[in-house]
Short mmCIF file of C-alpha atoms in Angstrom, two decimals:
data_model
loop_
_atom_site.label_atom_id
_atom_site.label_comp_id
_atom_site.label_asym_id
_atom_site.label_seq_id
_atom_site.Cartn_x
_atom_site.Cartn_y
_atom_site.Cartn_z
CA UNK D 1 22.97 -9.84 -54.80
CA UNK D 2 25.83 -9.13 -52.38
CA UNK D 3 23.68 -6.40 -50.77
CA UNK D 4 20.75 -8.85 -50.26
CA UNK D 5 23.09 -11.34 -48.64
CA UNK D 6 24.44 -8.64 -46.24
CA UNK D 7 20.93 -7.57 -45.45
CA UNK D 8 20.05 -11.19 -44.64
CA UNK D 9 22.97 -11.58 -42.37
CA UNK D 10 21.96 -8.42 -40.58
CA UNK D 11 18.48 -9.88 -40.17
CA UNK D 12 20.04 -13.11 -38.77
CA UNK D 13 22.16 -10.99 -36.32
CA UNK D 14 19.08 -9.10 -35.14
CA UNK D 15 17.15 -12.36 -34.65
CA UNK D 16 20.04 -13.88 -32.69
CA UNK D 17 20.36 -10.77 -30.50
CA UNK D 18 16.56 -10.71 -29.85
CA UNK D 19 16.63 -14.43 -29.00
CA UNK D 20 19.52 -13.94 -26.64
CA UNK D 21 17.89 -11.01 -25.07
CA UNK D 22 14.80 -13.04 -24.40
CA UNK D 23 16.81 -15.84 -22.87
CA UNK D 24 18.66 -13.47 -20.69
CA UNK D 25 15.48 -11.80 -19.49
CA UNK D 26 13.62 -15.11 -18.88
CA UNK D 27 14.64 -15.47 -15.19
CA UNK D 28 13.62 -11.84 -14.53
CA UNK D 29 10.19 -12.35 -16.07
CA UNK D 30 9.44 -15.22 -13.77
CA UNK D 31 10.88 -13.43 -10.64
CA UNK D 32 7.50 -11.98 -9.51
CA UNK D 33 6.33 -15.51 -9.00
CA UNK D 34 8.88 -15.98 -6.35
CA UNK D 35 7.02 -13.33 -4.32
CA UNK D 36 3.74 -15.08 -4.38
CA UNK D 37 2.87 -17.20 -1.42
CA UNK D 38 3.14 -20.88 -1.73
CA UNK D 39 0.70 -22.30 0.86
CA UNK D 40 2.35 -25.66 1.57
CA UNK D 41 5.02 -25.90 4.18
CA UNK D 42 4.59 -22.43 5.55
CA UNK D 43 4.57 -21.69 9.28
CA UNK D 44 5.91 -23.45 12.26
CA UNK D 45 7.11 -22.13 15.67
CA UNK D 46 8.94 -18.84 15.87
CA UNK D 47 10.61 -16.61 18.35
CA UNK D 48 10.36 -12.79 18.17
CA UNK D 49 10.23 -9.79 20.55
CA UNK D 50 6.93 -8.43 22.01
CA UNK D 51 5.99 -4.82 22.46
CA UNK D 52 7.08 -5.13 26.17
CA UNK D 53 10.62 -5.81 24.93
CA UNK D 54 10.55 -9.46 26.12
CA UNK D 55 10.90 -12.63 23.98
CA UNK D 56 7.68 -13.71 22.35
CA UNK D 57 7.22 -17.29 21.55
CA UNK D 58 4.62 -18.45 19.02
CA UNK D 59 3.54 -20.96 21.74
CA UNK D 60 1.55 -18.05 23.12
CA UNK D 61 -0.69 -18.32 20.16
CA UNK D 62 -1.40 -22.02 20.78
CA UNK D 63 -5.07 -22.82 20.82
CA UNK D 64 -5.99 -19.50 19.21
CA UNK D 65 -6.91 -18.68 15.63
CA UNK D 66 -4.83 -15.83 14.28
CA UNK D 67 -4.41 -13.54 11.29
CA UNK D 68 -0.66 -12.78 10.59
CA UNK D 69 0.36 -9.61 8.73
CA UNK D 70 3.73 -8.30 7.91
CA UNK D 71 4.31 -4.50 7.52
CA UNK D 72 6.10 -1.54 9.10
CA UNK D 73 4.97 1.42 11.21
CA UNK D 74 6.11 4.08 8.75
CA UNK D 75 3.86 2.51 6.12
CA UNK D 76 1.26 5.27 5.35
CA UNK D 77 -1.39 3.43 3.49
CA UNK D 78 -1.55 -0.35 2.98
CA UNK D 79 -0.51 -1.42 6.58
CA UNK D 80 -3.06 0.65 8.58
CA UNK D 81 -5.66 -0.08 5.90
CA UNK D 82 -5.11 -3.83 6.26
CA UNK D 83 -5.03 -3.82 10.07
CA UNK D 84 -8.20 -1.60 10.30
CA UNK D 85 -10.01 -3.98 7.91
CA UNK D 86 -9.11 -6.99 9.99
CA UNK D 87 -10.44 -5.24 13.04
CA UNK D 88 -13.62 -4.34 11.25
CA UNK D 89 -14.13 -7.93 10.18
CA UNK D 90 -13.31 -9.22 13.64
CA UNK D 91 -16.16 -7.09 14.88
CA UNK D 92 -18.45 -8.73 12.34
CA UNK D 93 -17.90 -12.31 13.64
CA UNK D 94 -20.79 -14.26 15.01
CA UNK D 95 -21.36 -14.51 18.72
CA UNK D 96 -20.42 -18.25 18.66
CA UNK D 97 -17.02 -17.54 16.93
CA UNK D 98 -13.77 -17.38 18.88
CA UNK D 99 -12.28 -14.01 17.94
CA UNK D 100 -8.97 -14.36 16.10
CA UNK D 101 -5.80 -12.70 17.24
CA UNK D 102 -4.27 -10.07 14.89
CA UNK D 103 -0.53 -10.49 14.81
CA UNK D 104 1.47 -7.62 13.24
CA UNK D 105 5.23 -8.39 12.57
CA UNK D 106 7.42 -5.53 11.39
CA UNK D 107 9.65 -6.00 8.28
CA UNK D 108 11.55 -2.92 9.34
CA UNK D 109 13.32 -3.89 12.64
CA UNK D 110 15.81 -1.05 12.04
CA UNK D 111 13.17 1.61 12.79
CA UNK D 112 10.52 -0.51 14.62
CA UNK D 113 11.64 -1.51 18.05
CA UNK D 114 9.22 -2.87 20.70
CA UNK D 115 7.99 0.58 21.79
CA UNK D 116 7.23 1.51 18.14
CA UNK D 117 5.25 -1.67 17.32
CA UNK D 118 3.46 -1.33 20.65
CA UNK D 119 2.43 2.31 20.13
CA UNK D 120 1.43 1.59 16.56
CA UNK D 121 -0.90 -1.18 17.71
CA UNK D 122 -2.62 1.35 19.99
CA UNK D 123 -3.77 3.36 16.90
CA UNK D 124 -6.50 0.88 16.28
CA UNK D 125 -8.25 0.83 19.69
CA UNK D 126 -8.52 -2.95 19.45
CA UNK D 127 -6.02 -5.62 20.63
CA UNK D 128 -3.22 -6.25 18.08
CA UNK D 129 -0.08 -8.26 18.94
CA UNK D 130 2.77 -6.16 17.68
CA UNK D 131 6.10 -8.00 17.19
CA UNK D 132 9.60 -7.10 16.24
CA UNK D 133 13.03 -8.76 16.66
CA UNK D 134 16.66 -8.66 15.56
CA UNK D 135 17.33 -8.36 11.91
CA UNK D 136 18.12 -12.09 11.74
CA UNK D 137 15.02 -13.10 13.67
CA UNK D 138 12.84 -11.10 11.30
CA UNK D 139 14.68 -12.64 8.31
CA UNK D 140 14.13 -16.10 9.66
CA UNK D 141 10.35 -15.53 10.27
CA UNK D 142 9.95 -13.92 6.85
CA UNK D 143 11.48 -16.97 5.29
CA UNK D 144 9.32 -19.33 7.26
CA UNK D 145 6.16 -17.54 6.13
CA UNK D 146 7.15 -16.84 2.56
CA UNK D 147 7.30 -13.08 3.13
CA UNK D 148 9.10 -10.77 0.69
CA UNK D 149 10.32 -7.32 1.60
CA UNK D 150 12.66 -4.75 0.07
CA UNK D 151 13.89 -1.37 1.17
CA UNK D 152 13.32 1.40 -1.33
CA UNK D 153 15.43 4.52 -0.83
CA UNK D 154 13.55 7.83 -1.17
CA UNK D 155 14.71 11.44 -1.65
CA UNK D 156 15.94 13.06 1.55
CA UNK D 157 17.51 9.88 2.98
CA UNK D 158 14.22 8.32 3.95
CA UNK D 159 13.14 4.92 2.79
CA UNK D 160 9.96 2.96 2.30
CA UNK D 161 9.59 -0.83 2.17
CA UNK D 162 7.83 -2.91 -0.52
CA UNK D 163 6.47 -5.99 1.11
CA UNK D 164 4.08 -8.83 0.92
CA UNK D 165 0.68 -7.49 2.09
CA UNK D 166 -1.19 -10.80 1.93
CA UNK D 167 -2.61 -11.79 5.34
CA UNK D 168 -1.98 -15.34 6.45
CA UNK D 169 -4.72 -17.13 8.40
CA UNK D 170 -4.02 -19.84 10.96
CA UNK D 171 -6.54 -22.02 12.69
CA UNK D 172 -6.37 -22.87 16.46
CA UNK D 173 -4.16 -25.84 15.69
CA UNK D 174 -1.64 -23.43 14.10
CA UNK D 175 -2.29 -24.81 10.60
CA UNK D 176 -2.29 -22.30 7.66
CA UNK D 177 -5.84 -22.27 6.49
CA UNK D 178 -5.89 -19.49 3.84
CA UNK D 179 -4.82 -16.06 2.98
CA UNK D 180 -6.43 -12.68 2.35
CA UNK D 181 -5.13 -10.45 -0.39
CA UNK D 182 -5.63 -6.60 -0.20
CA UNK D 183 -7.78 -6.58 -3.32
CA UNK D 184 -10.14 -9.20 -2.00
CA UNK D 185 -13.80 -8.25 -1.11
CA UNK D 186 -14.75 -7.96 2.52
CA UNK D 187 -17.37 -10.71 2.14
CA UNK D 188 -14.80 -13.25 0.91
CA UNK D 189 -12.29 -12.22 3.61
CA UNK D 190 -14.96 -12.51 6.25
CA UNK D 191 -15.92 -16.04 5.23
CA UNK D 192 -12.30 -17.07 5.59
CA UNK D 193 -11.92 -15.41 8.97
CA UNK D 194 -15.14 -17.09 10.18
CA UNK D 195 -13.61 -20.44 9.05
CA UNK D 196 -10.60 -20.10 11.37
CA UNK D 197 -12.72 -18.72 14.22
CA UNK D 198 -15.45 -21.32 14.05
CA UNK F 1 -5.76 17.36 -46.25
CA UNK F 2 -3.20 15.90 -43.88
CA UNK F 3 -2.81 19.22 -42.10
CA UNK F 4 -6.54 19.45 -41.75
CA UNK F 5 -6.63 16.00 -40.16
CA UNK F 6 -3.82 16.90 -37.72
CA UNK F 7 -5.47 20.22 -36.85
CA UNK F 8 -8.87 18.59 -36.21
CA UNK F 9 -7.19 15.94 -34.10
CA UNK F 10 -5.55 18.63 -31.98
CA UNK F 11 -8.87 20.39 -31.69
CA UNK F 12 -10.51 17.08 -30.54
CA UNK F 13 -7.84 16.49 -28.00
CA UNK F 14 -8.15 19.86 -26.44
CA UNK F 15 -12.02 19.74 -26.50
CA UNK F 16 -12.29 17.97 -23.07
CA UNK F 17 -10.09 20.67 -21.45
CA UNK F 18 -11.82 23.57 -23.25
CA UNK F 19 -14.49 24.30 -20.67
CA UNK F 20 -13.88 25.78 -17.21
CA UNK F 21 -13.30 23.40 -14.31
CA UNK F 22 -15.12 23.94 -11.09
CA UNK F 23 -13.17 22.09 -8.31
CA UNK F 24 -14.65 21.17 -4.91
CA UNK F 25 -12.80 19.07 -2.29
CA UNK F 26 -14.80 17.10 0.12
CA UNK F 27 -14.27 14.68 3.02
CA UNK F 28 -10.54 15.42 3.37
CA UNK F 29 -9.00 13.47 6.28
CA UNK F 30 -5.61 12.18 7.42
CA UNK F 31 -5.01 9.18 9.57
CA UNK F 32 -4.25 9.84 13.21
CA UNK F 33 -0.69 8.99 14.36
CA UNK F 34 1.04 8.01 17.54
CA UNK F 35 4.33 9.42 19.00
CA UNK F 36 7.30 8.28 16.90
CA UNK F 37 5.34 7.90 13.71
CA UNK F 38 6.70 10.40 11.14
CA UNK F 39 4.36 9.61 8.34
CA UNK F 40 0.69 8.98 7.51
CA UNK F 41 -1.67 9.25 4.56
CA UNK F 42 -4.45 11.66 3.58
CA UNK F 43 -7.54 11.03 1.54
CA UNK F 44 -10.25 13.13 -0.10
CA UNK F 45 -12.91 13.34 -2.79
CA UNK F 46 -12.37 15.83 -5.53
CA UNK F 47 -15.42 16.91 -7.54
CA UNK F 48 -15.31 18.81 -10.80
CA UNK F 49 -18.70 20.48 -11.37
CA UNK F 50 -17.38 22.47 -14.31
CA UNK F 51 -17.27 21.70 -18.04
CA UNK F 52 -13.58 21.28 -18.48
CA UNK F 53 -10.94 18.86 -17.06
CA UNK F 54 -8.37 19.83 -14.52
CA UNK F 55 -5.34 18.06 -13.07
CA UNK F 56 -4.16 17.81 -9.57
CA UNK F 57 -0.47 18.45 -10.01
CA UNK F 58 0.93 18.27 -6.52
CA UNK F 59 0.24 18.56 -2.80
CA UNK F 60 2.45 20.37 -0.34
CA UNK F 61 2.58 21.01 3.44
CA UNK F 62 4.24 23.55 5.69
CA UNK F 63 7.86 22.66 6.46
CA UNK F 64 9.11 20.33 7.88
CA UNK F 65 6.20 18.25 6.83
CA UNK F 66 6.19 17.05 3.29
CA UNK F 67 3.28 15.76 1.21
CA UNK F 68 3.21 13.97 -2.13
CA UNK F 69 0.72 12.14 -4.35
CA UNK F 70 1.26 8.35 -4.22
CA UNK F 71 -0.51 5.29 -5.40
CA UNK F 72 -0.39 1.93 -3.70
CA UNK F 73 -0.32 -1.04 -5.99
CA UNK F 74 -0.09 -4.77 -5.42
CA UNK F 75 1.38 -7.30 -7.71
CA UNK F 76 2.23 -10.87 -6.94
CA UNK F 77 1.09 -10.34 -3.31
CA UNK F 78 3.66 -7.52 -2.87
CA UNK F 79 2.45 -3.97 -2.21
CA UNK F 80 4.48 -1.01 -3.24
CA UNK F 81 4.05 2.76 -3.63
CA UNK F 82 4.86 4.89 -6.57
CA UNK F 83 4.68 8.72 -6.79
CA UNK F 84 2.17 10.06 -9.22
CA UNK F 85 4.60 12.28 -11.07
CA UNK F 86 2.11 13.45 -13.66
CA UNK F 87 -0.55 14.19 -11.05
CA UNK F 88 -4.14 13.12 -11.19
CA UNK F 89 -6.61 13.91 -13.95
CA UNK F 90 -9.94 15.41 -12.60
CA UNK F 91 -12.49 15.12 -15.39
CA UNK F 92 -15.71 17.04 -15.34
CA UNK F 93 -18.57 14.93 -13.86
CA UNK F 94 -17.73 11.94 -11.79
CA UNK F 95 -15.70 12.56 -8.58
CA UNK F 96 -12.16 11.31 -8.10
CA UNK F 97 -11.76 9.68 -4.78
CA UNK F 98 -8.49 9.15 -2.90
CA UNK F 99 -9.08 6.27 -0.61
CA UNK F 100 -7.22 3.69 1.70
CA UNK F 101 -5.27 1.17 -0.37
CA UNK F 102 -5.21 3.23 -3.52
CA UNK F 103 -4.22 6.78 -4.48
CA UNK F 104 -3.37 8.84 -1.40
CA UNK F 105 -1.44 11.84 -0.19
CA UNK F 106 1.70 10.56 1.50
CA UNK F 107 2.67 12.73 4.45
CA UNK F 108 6.07 12.50 6.04
CA UNK F 109 8.31 14.59 8.33
CA UNK F 110 5.83 14.80 11.15
CA UNK F 111 7.51 15.97 14.36
CA UNK F 112 4.48 15.57 16.61
CA UNK F 113 1.53 13.13 16.57
CA UNK F 114 -1.60 14.16 14.71
CA UNK F 115 -4.50 13.73 17.13
CA UNK F 116 -8.06 12.84 16.38
CA UNK F 117 -10.11 16.03 15.69
CA UNK F 118 -7.19 18.26 14.82
CA UNK F 119 -6.60 19.42 11.24
CA UNK F 120 -3.62 19.48 8.94
CA UNK F 121 -3.59 22.22 6.20
CA UNK F 122 -2.25 21.05 2.91
CA UNK F 123 -2.07 22.98 -0.35
CA UNK F 124 -3.42 21.32 -3.48
CA UNK F 125 -2.01 22.66 -6.76
CA UNK F 126 -4.34 22.31 -9.73
CA UNK F 127 -3.18 22.85 -13.32
CA UNK F 128 -6.05 25.20 -14.05
CA UNK F 129 -7.78 26.07 -10.79
CA UNK F 130 -4.52 27.07 -9.11
CA UNK F 131 -3.70 26.59 -5.41
CA UNK F 132 -6.31 25.46 -2.89
CA UNK F 133 -5.63 25.33 0.83
CA UNK F 134 -7.55 22.39 2.32
CA UNK F 135 -7.83 21.46 6.00
CA UNK F 136 -7.59 17.74 6.35
CA UNK F 137 -9.38 16.55 9.48
CA UNK F 138 -7.37 14.03 11.63
CA UNK F 139 -9.48 10.96 12.01
CA UNK F 140 -8.93 7.53 13.70
CA UNK F 141 -7.34 4.63 11.72
CA UNK F 142 -10.69 2.94 11.57
CA UNK F 143 -12.12 5.91 9.50
CA UNK F 144 -12.92 5.02 5.92
CA UNK F 145 -13.56 1.38 6.81
CA UNK F 146 -17.33 1.73 7.00
CA UNK F 147 -17.84 0.67 3.40
#
């Protein structure tokens, strides 16, 4: 009988530990949601640095639809893929549409100065507005647009950056009109881009 | 009886790898870079026309350039890359395609830009087919966007 009671107490202890473990882990489980983009309240005027090294005010985008993408020039795959896709889709707009601007903001100002973002934009043979800024300017703009980024150290002292790869779409009045996720089909993405360019 | 079951399971598991793989690499390309860029990505299609599975274990480049197999994945709107430490299975039949936004060869340590039309030689190490030197053609960033 005594053995049974001991066993039961052990079971209770395990259940309590498991319950406690779940409680402790709860905030972590919901953490990825913090990275997803909440559409409302994003955007507003910003100040960064252009590829010519001079201050860039978002007022320069007034009256123009634009697609805003955050990345970094050392990014081997997702950044060039996203920018190339935006260019391809821009070429598919109708003749009556106003071509949208493609704005690329680095999340890696440590390595990406004005020259780096400028040269990187040249890779695509189509106009891209490449922007950088001080670490605090970039932090401010990331916050303003709900962008997450995190440095990940690699072997050999190098690092890569995990970051939000969703493209934010603004109409010519500067209002956030939608987003494009990397996994989204071209047809759906094009329909959204046509909407801001109409 | 139990040992017979275990033995037959082992036999079944090794069946797929039993035949001989016949590996062909097609459409190998790397994205062009500009001065200052130390990294880029390479893509290719690997066909296996043989009867047994193979595995791409690793990719290497001539020093100081380094190459490794990576996969881009996106969760909650955030993209990240992870190394494919166990390589990539190449089953007989259907081709395995490394393409933008997915599995790719991550290249770093570039000391000079890779220009359109040049080639970068990488060595692919297969578990059963051994080492293959493949010239990856340098192509514009807009490459691979046609479909």
